[in-house]
Short mmCIF file of C-alpha atoms in Angstrom, two decimals:
data_model
loop_
_atom_site.label_atom_id
_atom_site.label_comp_id
_atom_site.label_asym_id
_atom_site.label_seq_id
_atom_site.Cartn_x
_atom_site.Cartn_y
_atom_site.Cartn_z
CA ILE A 1 0.06 -0.58 0.05
CA GLU A 2 2.04 3.04 -1.16
CA ASN A 3 1.96 6.29 0.90
CA GLY A 4 -0.79 8.82 1.32
CA ALA A 5 -2.97 6.25 -0.60
CA PHE A 6 -6.03 6.68 1.55
CA LEU A 7 -4.40 9.66 3.62
CA GLY A 8 -7.61 11.93 5.13
CA CYS A 9 -10.50 9.20 3.47
CA ASN A 10 -12.04 9.96 6.55
CA GLY A 11 -16.06 9.05 4.69
CA LEU A 12 -14.77 5.44 4.66
CA LYS A 13 -16.78 2.64 7.46
CA GLY A 14 -16.37 -0.30 8.92
CA ASN A 15 -13.24 -2.34 9.60
CA LEU A 16 -10.30 -1.96 8.39
CA ILE A 17 -9.17 -5.32 7.24
CA ILE A 18 -4.78 -5.75 5.66
CA PRO A 19 -4.73 -9.08 4.19
CA SER A 20 -1.88 -11.61 3.92
CA ASN A 21 -0.86 -10.31 0.78
CA VAL A 22 0.39 -6.90 1.83
CA THR A 23 3.71 -6.86 3.56
CA LYS A 24 4.68 -3.25 3.70
CA ILE A 25 2.00 -0.22 4.41
CA GLY A 26 3.44 3.34 2.84
CA ASP A 27 4.34 6.63 5.09
CA SER A 28 0.38 8.22 6.13
CA ALA A 29 -1.04 5.51 3.55
CA PHE A 30 -4.54 5.89 6.21
CA GLU A 31 -3.41 8.81 7.91
CA ASN A 32 -6.53 10.81 9.02
CA CYS A 33 -8.96 8.44 8.80
CA LYS A 34 -11.11 8.55 11.80
CA GLY A 35 -14.39 6.73 9.99
CA PHE A 36 -13.30 2.65 10.42
CA SER A 37 -14.13 1.00 13.28
CA LYS A 38 -11.62 -1.99 13.97
CA LEU A 39 -8.39 -2.17 12.56
CA ILE A 40 -7.90 -5.95 11.34
CA ILE A 41 -3.82 -6.88 10.12
CA GLU A 42 -3.32 -10.43 9.16
CA GLU A 43 0.27 -12.11 8.82
CA GLY A 44 2.07 -11.41 6.37
CA VAL A 45 2.78 -7.42 6.85
CA GLU A 46 6.15 -7.37 7.71
CA THR A 47 6.93 -2.83 7.31
CA ILE A 48 4.43 -0.41 8.89
CA GLY A 49 5.43 2.91 7.48
CA SER A 50 5.61 6.66 9.32
CA LYS A 51 2.06 7.86 9.88
CA ALA A 52 0.86 4.84 8.42
CA PHE A 53 -1.96 5.01 10.95
CA TYR A 54 -1.57 8.67 12.58
CA ASP A 55 -5.07 9.95 14.24
CA CYS A 56 -7.43 6.79 13.36
CA TRP A 57 -10.39 6.29 15.32
CA PHE A 58 -10.48 2.22 15.30
CA THR A 59 -11.74 0.93 18.39
CA GLY A 60 -11.03 -2.45 20.37
CA ASN A 61 -7.95 -4.03 20.62
CA LEU A 62 -4.27 -3.47 18.82
CA THR A 63 -2.96 -6.77 17.66
CA LEU A 64 0.37 -6.78 16.12
CA PRO A 65 1.14 -10.08 13.76
CA THR A 66 4.45 -11.35 14.44
CA SER A 67 5.45 -11.05 10.55
CA ILE A 68 6.00 -7.39 11.36
CA ILE A 69 10.15 -6.70 11.23
CA SER A 70 9.42 -2.47 11.74
CA ILE A 71 6.67 0.34 12.74
CA GLU A 72 8.15 3.54 11.88
CA SER A 73 7.69 6.81 13.90
CA HIS A 74 4.56 7.64 14.36
CA ALA A 75 2.96 4.69 12.92
CA PHE A 76 -0.10 4.44 15.69
CA SER A 77 0.73 8.02 17.26
CA SER A 78 -2.90 9.83 18.64
CA CYS A 79 -5.06 6.31 17.98
CA THR A 80 -6.71 7.51 20.97
CA HIS A 81 -9.21 4.91 20.86
CA PHE A 82 -7.46 1.02 20.87
CA THR A 83 -8.24 -0.51 23.88
CA GLY A 84 -6.32 -3.32 25.94
CA ASN A 85 -3.01 -5.03 25.55
CA LEU A 86 -0.33 -3.96 23.30
CA ILE A 87 2.32 -6.72 22.85
CA ILE A 88 5.23 -5.35 20.77
CA PRO A 89 6.09 -8.39 17.70
CA GLU A 90 9.26 -10.54 18.36
CA LYS A 91 11.38 -9.27 15.46
CA ILE A 92 10.67 -5.57 16.72
CA GLN A 93 14.73 -4.33 17.25
CA ILE A 94 14.31 -0.24 17.98
CA ILE A 95 10.86 0.75 19.05
CA LYS A 96 10.77 4.61 16.71
CA SER A 97 9.92 7.43 17.91
CA GLY A 98 6.09 8.28 18.74
CA ALA A 99 5.27 5.00 17.23
CA PHE A 100 2.24 4.54 19.43
CA ALA A 101 2.46 8.45 21.59
CA ASN A 102 -0.97 9.28 22.86
CA CYS A 103 -2.81 5.85 22.56
CA LYS A 104 -3.88 6.30 25.86
CA GLY A 105 -6.34 3.76 26.02
CA LEU A 106 -3.98 0.49 25.66
CA THR A 107 -4.12 -0.72 29.38
CA SER A 108 -0.91 -3.09 28.94
CA LEU A 109 2.70 -2.99 27.12
CA THR A 110 4.72 -6.07 26.28
CA ILE A 111 8.47 -5.00 25.10
CA PRO A 112 10.24 -8.61 23.19
CA LYS A 113 13.57 -9.02 24.47
CA ASN A 114 14.66 -8.16 21.23
CA VAL A 115 14.25 -4.85 21.50
CA THR A 116 17.67 -2.26 22.19
CA ILE A 117 16.55 1.41 21.78
CA ILE A 118 12.93 2.92 22.21
CA GLU A 119 13.27 5.94 20.97
CA ASN A 120 11.91 9.18 21.48
CA GLY A 121 8.53 9.77 22.78
CA ALA A 122 7.63 6.41 21.39
CA PHE A 123 4.65 5.53 24.24
CA LEU A 124 4.53 9.35 25.34
CA GLY A 125 1.23 10.10 26.73
CA CYS A 126 -0.07 6.28 27.06
CA ARG A 127 -1.93 7.22 30.25
CA GLY A 128 -3.81 3.91 30.37
CA PHE A 129 -0.73 1.46 30.64
CA THR A 130 -1.39 -0.13 34.02
CA GLY A 131 0.72 -2.65 36.03
CA SER A 132 4.48 -3.48 35.74
CA LEU A 133 7.03 -1.77 33.32
CA ILE A 134 9.49 -4.16 32.07
CA ILE A 135 11.99 -3.17 29.79
CA PRO A 136 13.76 -6.10 28.44
CA GLN A 137 17.40 -6.67 29.15
CA ASN A 138 18.86 -6.02 25.71
CA ILE A 139 17.73 -3.08 26.35
CA THR A 140 20.59 0.14 25.51
CA THR A 141 19.26 3.15 24.73
CA ILE A 142 15.59 4.71 25.84
CA GLU A 143 15.61 8.26 24.31
CA ASN A 144 13.76 11.64 25.44
CA ASP A 145 10.19 10.98 26.75
CA ALA A 146 10.14 7.92 26.32
CA PHE A 147 7.19 7.19 28.77
CA TYR A 148 6.75 10.58 29.35
CA GLY A 149 3.24 10.68 31.21
CA CYS A 150 2.45 6.80 31.88
CA GLU A 151 1.12 8.17 34.70
CA GLY A 152 -0.39 4.30 35.25
CA PHE A 153 2.60 2.18 36.07
CA THR A 154 2.99 0.39 39.33
CA GLY A 155 5.02 -1.12 40.91
CA ASN A 156 9.05 -1.22 40.76
CA LEU A 157 11.05 -0.25 37.65
CA ILE A 158 14.14 -2.06 37.05
CA ILE A 159 16.71 -0.77 35.13
CA PRO A 160 18.45 -3.50 33.28
CA GLU A 161 22.77 -3.44 33.29
CA ASN A 162 22.53 -3.20 30.04
CA VAL A 163 21.31 0.73 29.39
CA VAL A 164 23.72 2.83 28.23
CA SER A 165 21.43 5.71 28.37
CA ILE A 166 18.34 7.47 29.74
CA GLY A 167 17.31 10.57 27.75
CA ASN A 168 15.61 13.69 28.90
CA THR A 169 11.73 13.42 30.89
CA THR A 170 12.27 9.74 29.88
CA PHE A 171 10.03 8.92 32.83
CA TYR A 172 8.34 12.11 33.53
CA GLY A 173 4.96 12.33 35.55
CA CYS A 174 4.76 7.85 35.75
CA SER A 175 3.61 8.49 39.04
CA GLY A 176 2.71 5.47 39.81
CA LEU A 177 6.00 3.59 39.81
CA THR A 178 6.80 2.51 43.53
CA GLY A 179 9.79 1.43 45.21
CA SER A 180 13.42 1.72 45.27
CA LEU A 181 14.84 2.58 41.69
CA ARG A 182 18.72 0.91 40.93
CA LEU A 183 20.67 2.67 38.45
CA PRO A 184 23.37 0.01 36.64
CA LYS A 185 26.86 0.43 36.52
CA SER A 186 26.44 0.32 32.39
CA LEU A 187 24.88 4.15 33.03
CA THR A 188 26.98 6.98 31.57
CA LYS A 189 24.20 9.48 31.03
CA ILE A 190 20.82 10.25 32.50
CA GLY A 191 18.71 13.40 31.12
CA SER A 192 17.11 16.61 33.09
CA ALA A 193 13.93 15.31 34.80
CA ALA A 194 14.30 12.08 33.88
CA PHE A 195 12.55 10.90 36.54
CA LYS A 196 10.37 13.71 37.28
CA ASP A 197 7.09 13.63 39.29
CA CYS A 198 7.80 10.14 40.10
CA PRO A 199 7.04 10.97 43.73
CA GLN A 200 6.88 6.62 44.87
CA LEU A 201 10.19 5.80 43.58
CA SER A 202 12.87 5.78 47.21
CA PRO A 203 15.17 5.46 48.04
CA VAL A 204 17.73 5.06 44.96
CA TYR A 205 20.76 3.27 44.22
CA CYS A 206 23.70 4.68 41.76
CA ALA A 207 26.33 1.73 41.08
CA VAL A 208 27.47 4.32 38.71
CA LEU A 209 31.61 3.68 37.40
CA ALA A 210 31.98 5.24 34.76
CA PRO A 211 32.62 9.57 33.69
CA PHE A 212 29.02 10.15 34.20
CA ASN A 213 27.36 13.55 32.76
#
């Protein structure tokens, strides 16, 4: 499906079904299509382009097939009506900027073990997430605003030993997180206001040995 193929087609109604013979959904392919009900993406789709479903008002669960290799920036940003669990497919290695920003109806998040980088604002404003925020062991970089305003997460926040960099305002406003916070010795950077307005994270243990910014 080419870039901008159905951009702004608000008159389209019913469920949107992406069939198994489609391998790529182009940039802005369905951007601002607010008339659809549910989104069904069948196995076989490998790439979802930038802003492919930006500001679409789908309802129900967002189920991503295991065939997906890449979800580009802002692909599902501002899809505020999705509900249920968000399970990132196992083949994804980088969660791109703003990919799920402001998807405030989603209720839980599962990040697979192959992810190494969470880019800027990937889950910004996803305040409907509840339960634990589990960051996999292979992640090295969590960029600016990645979980900004995700106030529904609860329990301990565990930063894995491989994390090198935490960006600015990464966990800003994650007010439901509780318990101690341990910062691993792999860390070389913690950005400004990274944990601001996380009042229940206490005490903080710092094992940083590398030169620190």
